[in-house]
mmCIF file of C-alpha atoms in Angstrom:
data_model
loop_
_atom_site.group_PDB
_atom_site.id
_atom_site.type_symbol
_atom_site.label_atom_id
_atom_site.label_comp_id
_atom_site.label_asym_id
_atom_site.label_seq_id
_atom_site.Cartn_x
_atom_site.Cartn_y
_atom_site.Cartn_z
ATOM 1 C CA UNK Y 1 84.756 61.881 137.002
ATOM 2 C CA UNK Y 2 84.472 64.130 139.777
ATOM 3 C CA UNK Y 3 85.507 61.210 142.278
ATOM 4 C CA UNK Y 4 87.784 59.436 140.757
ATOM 5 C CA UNK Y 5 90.802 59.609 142.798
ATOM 6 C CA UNK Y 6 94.152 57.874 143.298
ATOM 7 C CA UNK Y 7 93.946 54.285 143.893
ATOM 8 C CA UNK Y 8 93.938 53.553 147.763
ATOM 9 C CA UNK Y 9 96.100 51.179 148.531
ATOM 10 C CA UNK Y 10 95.058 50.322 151.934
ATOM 11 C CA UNK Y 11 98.461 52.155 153.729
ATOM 12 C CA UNK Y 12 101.104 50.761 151.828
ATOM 13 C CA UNK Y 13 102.009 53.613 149.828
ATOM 14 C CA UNK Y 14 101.924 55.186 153.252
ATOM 15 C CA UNK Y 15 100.183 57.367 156.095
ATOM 16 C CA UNK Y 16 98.968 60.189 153.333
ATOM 17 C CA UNK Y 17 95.929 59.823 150.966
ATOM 18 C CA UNK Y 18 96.598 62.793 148.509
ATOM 19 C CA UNK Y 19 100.304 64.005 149.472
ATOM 20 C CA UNK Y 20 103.065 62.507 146.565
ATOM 21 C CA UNK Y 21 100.481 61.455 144.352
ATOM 22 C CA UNK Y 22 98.935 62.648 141.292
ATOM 23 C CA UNK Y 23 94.920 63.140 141.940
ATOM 24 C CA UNK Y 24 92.906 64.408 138.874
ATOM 25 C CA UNK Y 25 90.642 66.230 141.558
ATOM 26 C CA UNK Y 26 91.768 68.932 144.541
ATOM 27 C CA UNK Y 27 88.721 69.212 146.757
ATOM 28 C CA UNK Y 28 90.461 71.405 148.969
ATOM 29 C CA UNK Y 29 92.307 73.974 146.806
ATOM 30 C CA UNK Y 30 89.722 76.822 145.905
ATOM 31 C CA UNK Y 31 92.341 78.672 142.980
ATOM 32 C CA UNK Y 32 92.181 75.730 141.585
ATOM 33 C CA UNK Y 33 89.059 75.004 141.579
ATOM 34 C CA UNK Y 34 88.154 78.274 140.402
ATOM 35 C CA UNK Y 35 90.239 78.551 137.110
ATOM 36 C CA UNK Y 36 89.374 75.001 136.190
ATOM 37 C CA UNK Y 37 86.327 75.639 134.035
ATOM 38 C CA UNK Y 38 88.488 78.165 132.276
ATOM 39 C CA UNK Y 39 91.596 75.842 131.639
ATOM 40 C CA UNK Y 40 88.576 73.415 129.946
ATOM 41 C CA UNK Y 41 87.436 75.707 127.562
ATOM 42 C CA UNK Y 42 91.156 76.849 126.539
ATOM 43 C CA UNK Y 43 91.796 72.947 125.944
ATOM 44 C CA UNK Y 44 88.989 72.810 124.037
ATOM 45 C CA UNK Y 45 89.526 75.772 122.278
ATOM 46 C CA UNK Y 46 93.420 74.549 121.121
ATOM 47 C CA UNK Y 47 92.037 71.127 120.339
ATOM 48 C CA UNK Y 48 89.537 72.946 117.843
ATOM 49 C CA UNK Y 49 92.420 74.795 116.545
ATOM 50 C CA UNK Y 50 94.465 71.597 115.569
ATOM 51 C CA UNK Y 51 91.275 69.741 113.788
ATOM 52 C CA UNK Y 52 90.071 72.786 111.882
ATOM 53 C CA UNK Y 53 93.423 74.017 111.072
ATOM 54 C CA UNK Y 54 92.106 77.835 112.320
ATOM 55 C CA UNK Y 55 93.087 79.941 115.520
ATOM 56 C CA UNK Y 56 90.093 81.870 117.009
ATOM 57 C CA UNK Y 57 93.225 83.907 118.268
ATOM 58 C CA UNK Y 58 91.050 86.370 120.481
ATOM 59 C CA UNK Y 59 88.809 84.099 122.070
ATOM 60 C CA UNK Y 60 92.551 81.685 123.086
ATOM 61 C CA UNK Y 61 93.988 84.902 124.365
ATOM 62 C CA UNK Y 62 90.988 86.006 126.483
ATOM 63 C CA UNK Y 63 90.899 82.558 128.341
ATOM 64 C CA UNK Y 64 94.962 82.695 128.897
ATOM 65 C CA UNK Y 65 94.551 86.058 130.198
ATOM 66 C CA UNK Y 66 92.145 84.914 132.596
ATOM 67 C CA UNK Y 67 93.979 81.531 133.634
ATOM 68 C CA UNK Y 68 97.113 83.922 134.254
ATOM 69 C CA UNK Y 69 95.235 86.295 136.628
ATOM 70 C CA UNK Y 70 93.794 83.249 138.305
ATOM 71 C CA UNK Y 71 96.110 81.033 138.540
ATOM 72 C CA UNK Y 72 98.841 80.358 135.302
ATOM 73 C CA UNK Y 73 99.842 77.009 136.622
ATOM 74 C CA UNK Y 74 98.093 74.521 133.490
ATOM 75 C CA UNK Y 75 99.850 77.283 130.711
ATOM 76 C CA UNK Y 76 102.862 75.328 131.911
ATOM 77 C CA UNK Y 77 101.738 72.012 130.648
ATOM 78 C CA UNK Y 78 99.345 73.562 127.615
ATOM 79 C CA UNK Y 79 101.853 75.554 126.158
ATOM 80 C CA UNK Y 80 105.296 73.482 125.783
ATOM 81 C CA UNK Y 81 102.471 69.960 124.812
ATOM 82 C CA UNK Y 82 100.782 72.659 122.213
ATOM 83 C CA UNK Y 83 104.142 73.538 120.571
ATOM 84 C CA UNK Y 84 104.848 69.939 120.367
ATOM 85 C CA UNK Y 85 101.647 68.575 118.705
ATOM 86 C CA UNK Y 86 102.496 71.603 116.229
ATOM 87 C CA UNK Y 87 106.113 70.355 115.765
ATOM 88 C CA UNK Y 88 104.884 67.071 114.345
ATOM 89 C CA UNK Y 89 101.651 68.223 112.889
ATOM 90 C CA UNK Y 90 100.998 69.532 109.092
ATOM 91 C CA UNK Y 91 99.602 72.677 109.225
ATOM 92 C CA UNK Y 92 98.805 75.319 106.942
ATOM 93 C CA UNK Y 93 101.280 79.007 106.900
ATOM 94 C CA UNK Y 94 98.151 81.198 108.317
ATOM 95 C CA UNK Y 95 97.969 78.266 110.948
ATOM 96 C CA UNK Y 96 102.043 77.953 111.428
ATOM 97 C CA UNK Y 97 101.577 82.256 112.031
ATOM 98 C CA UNK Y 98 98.723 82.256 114.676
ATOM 99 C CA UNK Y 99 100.011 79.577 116.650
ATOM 100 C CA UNK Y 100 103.810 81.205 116.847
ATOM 101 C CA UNK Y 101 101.432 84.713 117.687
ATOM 102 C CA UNK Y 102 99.188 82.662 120.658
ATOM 103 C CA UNK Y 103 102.483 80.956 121.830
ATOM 104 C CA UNK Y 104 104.828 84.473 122.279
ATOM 105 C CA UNK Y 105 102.090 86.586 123.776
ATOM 106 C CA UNK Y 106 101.544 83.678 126.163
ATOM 107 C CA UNK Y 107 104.856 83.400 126.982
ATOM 108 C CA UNK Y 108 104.830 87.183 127.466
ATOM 109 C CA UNK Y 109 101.964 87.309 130.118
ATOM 110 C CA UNK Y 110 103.847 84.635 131.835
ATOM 111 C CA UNK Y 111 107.029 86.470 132.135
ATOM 112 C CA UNK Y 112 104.842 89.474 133.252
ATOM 113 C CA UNK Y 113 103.442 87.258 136.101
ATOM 114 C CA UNK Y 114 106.572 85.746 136.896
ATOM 115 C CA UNK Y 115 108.122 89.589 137.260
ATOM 116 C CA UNK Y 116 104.864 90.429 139.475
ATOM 117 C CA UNK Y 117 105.314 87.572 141.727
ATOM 118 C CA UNK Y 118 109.299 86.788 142.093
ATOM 119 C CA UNK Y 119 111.166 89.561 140.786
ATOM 120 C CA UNK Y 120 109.190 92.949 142.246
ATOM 121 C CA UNK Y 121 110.147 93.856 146.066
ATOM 122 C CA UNK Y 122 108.110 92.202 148.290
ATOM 123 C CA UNK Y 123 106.532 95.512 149.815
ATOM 124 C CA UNK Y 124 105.684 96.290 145.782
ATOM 125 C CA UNK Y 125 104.513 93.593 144.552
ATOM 126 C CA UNK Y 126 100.923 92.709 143.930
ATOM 127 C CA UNK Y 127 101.377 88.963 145.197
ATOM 128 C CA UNK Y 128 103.302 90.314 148.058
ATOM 129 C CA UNK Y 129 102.983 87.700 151.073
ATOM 130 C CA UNK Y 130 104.406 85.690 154.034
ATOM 131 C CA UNK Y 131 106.788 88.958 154.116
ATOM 132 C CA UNK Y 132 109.564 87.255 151.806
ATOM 133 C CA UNK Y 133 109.457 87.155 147.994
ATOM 134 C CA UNK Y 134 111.008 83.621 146.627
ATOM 135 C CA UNK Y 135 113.000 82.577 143.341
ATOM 136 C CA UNK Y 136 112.476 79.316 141.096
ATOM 137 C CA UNK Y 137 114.825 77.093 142.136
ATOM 138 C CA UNK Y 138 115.981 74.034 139.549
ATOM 139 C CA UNK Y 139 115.935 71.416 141.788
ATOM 140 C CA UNK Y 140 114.538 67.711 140.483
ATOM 141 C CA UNK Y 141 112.337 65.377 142.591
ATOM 142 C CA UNK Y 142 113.076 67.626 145.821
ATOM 143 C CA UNK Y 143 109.214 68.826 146.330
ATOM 144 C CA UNK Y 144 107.836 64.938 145.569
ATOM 145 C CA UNK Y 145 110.698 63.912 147.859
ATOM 146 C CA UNK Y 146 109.375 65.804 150.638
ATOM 147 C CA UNK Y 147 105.898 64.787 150.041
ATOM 148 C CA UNK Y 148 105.812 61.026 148.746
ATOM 149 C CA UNK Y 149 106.392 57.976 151.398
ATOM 150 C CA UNK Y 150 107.097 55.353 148.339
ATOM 151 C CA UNK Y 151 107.474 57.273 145.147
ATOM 152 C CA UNK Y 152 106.987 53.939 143.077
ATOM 153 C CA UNK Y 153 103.512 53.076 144.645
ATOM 154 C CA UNK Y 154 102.377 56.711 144.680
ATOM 155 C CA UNK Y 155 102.907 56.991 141.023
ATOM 156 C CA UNK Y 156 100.950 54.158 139.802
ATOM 157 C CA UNK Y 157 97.987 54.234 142.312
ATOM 158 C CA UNK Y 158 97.318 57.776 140.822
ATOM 159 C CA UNK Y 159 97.913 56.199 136.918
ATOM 160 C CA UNK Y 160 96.398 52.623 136.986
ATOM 161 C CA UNK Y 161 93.670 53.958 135.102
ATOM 162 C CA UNK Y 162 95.787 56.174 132.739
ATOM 163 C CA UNK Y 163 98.380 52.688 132.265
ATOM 164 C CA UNK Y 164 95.080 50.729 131.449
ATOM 165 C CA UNK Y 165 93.989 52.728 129.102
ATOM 166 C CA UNK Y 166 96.980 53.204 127.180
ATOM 167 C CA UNK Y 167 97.788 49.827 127.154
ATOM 168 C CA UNK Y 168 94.565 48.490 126.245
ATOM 169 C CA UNK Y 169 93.570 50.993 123.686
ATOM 170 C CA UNK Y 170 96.997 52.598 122.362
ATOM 171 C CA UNK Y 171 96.242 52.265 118.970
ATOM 172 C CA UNK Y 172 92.780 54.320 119.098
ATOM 173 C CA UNK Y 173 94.085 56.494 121.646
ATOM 174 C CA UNK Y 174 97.197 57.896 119.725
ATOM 175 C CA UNK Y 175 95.408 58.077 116.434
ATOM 176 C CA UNK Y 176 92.923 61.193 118.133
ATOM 177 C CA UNK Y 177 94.395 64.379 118.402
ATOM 178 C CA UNK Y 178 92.541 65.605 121.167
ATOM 179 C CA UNK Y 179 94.035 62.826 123.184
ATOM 180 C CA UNK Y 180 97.702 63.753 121.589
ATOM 181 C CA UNK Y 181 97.674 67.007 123.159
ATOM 182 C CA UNK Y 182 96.093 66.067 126.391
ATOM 183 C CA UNK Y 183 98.859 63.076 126.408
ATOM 184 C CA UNK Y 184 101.692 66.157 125.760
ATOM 185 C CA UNK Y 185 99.989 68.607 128.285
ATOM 186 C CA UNK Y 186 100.041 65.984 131.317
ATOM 187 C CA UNK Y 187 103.540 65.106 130.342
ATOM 188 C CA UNK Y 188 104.696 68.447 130.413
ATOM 189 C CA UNK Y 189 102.817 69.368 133.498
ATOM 190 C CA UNK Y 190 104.501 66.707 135.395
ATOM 191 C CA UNK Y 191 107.894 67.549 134.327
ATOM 192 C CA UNK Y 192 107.374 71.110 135.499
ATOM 193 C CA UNK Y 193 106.445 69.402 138.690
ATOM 194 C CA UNK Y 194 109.331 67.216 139.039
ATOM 195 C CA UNK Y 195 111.659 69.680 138.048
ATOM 196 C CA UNK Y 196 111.083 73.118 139.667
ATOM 197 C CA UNK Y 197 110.520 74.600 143.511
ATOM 198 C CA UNK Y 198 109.931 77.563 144.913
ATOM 199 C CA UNK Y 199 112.340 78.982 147.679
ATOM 200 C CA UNK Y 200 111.288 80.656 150.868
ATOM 201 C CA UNK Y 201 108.585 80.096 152.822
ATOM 202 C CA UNK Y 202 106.502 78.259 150.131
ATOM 203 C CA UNK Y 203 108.648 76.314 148.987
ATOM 204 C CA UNK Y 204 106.677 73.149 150.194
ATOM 205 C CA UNK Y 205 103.336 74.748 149.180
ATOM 206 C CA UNK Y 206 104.190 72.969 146.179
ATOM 207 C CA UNK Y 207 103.190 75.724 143.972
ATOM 208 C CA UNK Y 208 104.647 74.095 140.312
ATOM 209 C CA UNK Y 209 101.905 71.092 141.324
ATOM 210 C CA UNK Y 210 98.823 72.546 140.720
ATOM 211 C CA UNK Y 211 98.587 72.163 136.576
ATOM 212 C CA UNK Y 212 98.564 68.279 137.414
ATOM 213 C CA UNK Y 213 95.573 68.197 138.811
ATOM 214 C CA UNK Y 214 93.711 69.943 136.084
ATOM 215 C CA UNK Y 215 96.042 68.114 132.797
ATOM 216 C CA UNK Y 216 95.047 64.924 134.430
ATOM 217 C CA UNK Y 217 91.695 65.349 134.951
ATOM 218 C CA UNK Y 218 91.076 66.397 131.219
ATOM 219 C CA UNK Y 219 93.658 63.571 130.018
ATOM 220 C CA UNK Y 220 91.170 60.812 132.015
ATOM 221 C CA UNK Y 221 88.231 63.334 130.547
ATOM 222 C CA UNK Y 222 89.376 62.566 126.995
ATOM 223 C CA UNK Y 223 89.992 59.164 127.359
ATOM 224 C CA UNK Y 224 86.705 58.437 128.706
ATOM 225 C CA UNK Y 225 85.274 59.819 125.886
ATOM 226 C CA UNK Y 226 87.240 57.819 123.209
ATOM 227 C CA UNK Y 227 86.972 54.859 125.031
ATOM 228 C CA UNK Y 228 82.978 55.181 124.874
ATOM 229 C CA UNK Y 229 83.103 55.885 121.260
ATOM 230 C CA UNK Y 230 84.674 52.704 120.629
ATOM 231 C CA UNK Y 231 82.553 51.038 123.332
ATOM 232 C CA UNK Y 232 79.432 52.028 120.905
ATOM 233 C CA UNK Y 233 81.323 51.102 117.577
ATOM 234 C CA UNK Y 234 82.765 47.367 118.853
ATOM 235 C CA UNK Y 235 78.944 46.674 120.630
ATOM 236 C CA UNK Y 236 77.402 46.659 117.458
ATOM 237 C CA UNK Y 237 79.597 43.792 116.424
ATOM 238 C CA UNK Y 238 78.771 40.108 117.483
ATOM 239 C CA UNK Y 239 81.795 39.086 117.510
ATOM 240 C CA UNK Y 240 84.021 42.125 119.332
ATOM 241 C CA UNK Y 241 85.512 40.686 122.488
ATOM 242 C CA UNK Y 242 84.292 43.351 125.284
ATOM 243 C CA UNK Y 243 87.025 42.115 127.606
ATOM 244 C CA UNK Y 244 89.541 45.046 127.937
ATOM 245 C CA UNK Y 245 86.501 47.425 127.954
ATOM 246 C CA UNK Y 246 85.548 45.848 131.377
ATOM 247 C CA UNK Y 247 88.496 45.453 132.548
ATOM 248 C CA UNK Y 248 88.794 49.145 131.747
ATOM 249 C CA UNK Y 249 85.952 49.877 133.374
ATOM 250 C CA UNK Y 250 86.775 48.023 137.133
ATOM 251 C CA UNK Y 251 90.505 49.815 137.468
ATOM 252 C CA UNK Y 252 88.195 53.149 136.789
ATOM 253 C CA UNK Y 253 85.594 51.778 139.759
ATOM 254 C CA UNK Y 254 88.577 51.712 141.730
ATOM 255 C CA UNK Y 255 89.576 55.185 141.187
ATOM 256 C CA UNK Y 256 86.374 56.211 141.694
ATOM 257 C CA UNK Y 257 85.715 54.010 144.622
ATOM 258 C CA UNK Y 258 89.117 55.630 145.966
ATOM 259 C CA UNK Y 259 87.544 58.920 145.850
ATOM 260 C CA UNK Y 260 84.652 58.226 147.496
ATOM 261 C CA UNK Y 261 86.651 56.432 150.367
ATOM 262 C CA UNK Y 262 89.020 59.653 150.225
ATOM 263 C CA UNK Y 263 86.041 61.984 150.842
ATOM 264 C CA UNK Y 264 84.250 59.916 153.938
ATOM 265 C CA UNK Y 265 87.789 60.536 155.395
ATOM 266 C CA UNK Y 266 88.342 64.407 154.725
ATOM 267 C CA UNK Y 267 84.401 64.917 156.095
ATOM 268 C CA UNK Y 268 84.776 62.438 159.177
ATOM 269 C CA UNK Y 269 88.725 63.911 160.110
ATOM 270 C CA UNK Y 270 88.765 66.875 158.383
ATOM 271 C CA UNK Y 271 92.181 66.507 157.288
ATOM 272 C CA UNK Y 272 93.060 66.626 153.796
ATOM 273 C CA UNK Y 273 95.851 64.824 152.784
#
């Protein structure tokens, strides 16, 4: 998991390696990197939530404070595929209650951050830098547009494995709930992506990005681990067909394959895209 990487594709999709496409692992990115291990636990956390029907409300609001001091990027993907799930879920009142609680103080430490970084005078504010405070800008596809050389190819390289899955093991896949809300989070994390920019200077730092990385990663996480489980169930079986498991299992060597490629580049030219 830690190398698996966009599909390679040999420069068609391009000159770039990593820029347009969506990579379940940044390398290069230390913020990200560092609130990763706490964007896991908070998944796992909410996922608990949903199959025991009971919010360990503290402990969810300890790890959200710490992703928004870090870095509050994956809150835009966990938050809007949380609400879904809950939308279409049973759920008990108590449940309905601490859920509605988790999801308004969230959104409350988010428009705290967002005041801290856009809104304060540069010269005031905490995240004060490159002498120019920006704005969120609703503007669709322009950030991918100014990154991506074939927005087609890019996509799929980075989902082959993600399209395999789904296509091969729908059924099993949409039945878990863990992979329900990982499914919501990465869809919402890439909207966010697609839709929204940052003006001034960092506007191409690409700063509504980063939750990809870290939704995909867990999305591929979860799917691994469902696929296994039914890798043990059909092997008992004489007669289960293990076909679309190894079929499954070569588009993932690519990936992973792709990674490894990816990193004998950044080491030998020490660039990173």
């Amino acid at each position: 998991m830690l190398f698996i990487f966009p599909i390679y594709l040999l420069g068609w999709e391009g000159e770039y390696w990593l820029l347009g496409k969506m990579t379940p692992n940044l390398w290069h990115n230390g913020s990200t990197i560092y609130v990763f291990p706490f964007c896991f636990l908070l998944f796992q956390e909410v996922s608990r939530w949903f199959e025991s029907q009971k919010v360990n409300l503290s402990r969810g609001l300890i790890l959200t404070s710490l992703i928004v001091l870090i870095k509050p990027n994956y809150l835009f993907g966990l938050l809007p595929g949380m609400l879904l799930l809950f939308l279409f879920s049973n759920h008990v009142p108590k449940f309905r209650q601490r859920i509605l609680t988790y999801s308004g103080i969230t959104i409350a430490l988010l428009v705290i951050s967002k005041y801290l970084i856009f809104d304060m005078a540069s010269e005031q504010s905490l995240f004060y830098n490159f002498r120019s405070s920006g704005a969120i800008l609703f503007q669709p596809f322009s950030v991918w547009l100014e990154y991506s050389e074939s927005l087609v190819l890019d996509l799929i390289s980075s989902l082959v494995f993600l399209l395999g899955g789904v296509f091969l093991f729908r059924k099993v896949l949409f039945k878990d709930k863990e992979f329900q809300l990982a499914f919501a989070v990465f869809f919402f994390s890439l909207l966010v992506f697609f839709l929204f920019a940052e003006s001034g200077p960092r506007y191409l730092d690409g700063n509504f990005y980063w939750q990809v990385p870290i939704s995909l990663f867990l999305l591929y996480l979860v799917l691994v681990k469902i696929v296994l489980k039914e890798w043990c169930l059909k092997s008992s079986s004489e007669n289960a067909s293990l076909s679309k498991f190894i079929l499954l299992i070569v588009l993932f060597g690519f990936h992973v394959l792709s990674g490894l490629l990816y990193l004998h580049s950044m080491v030998r030219t020490g660039n990173n895209l």
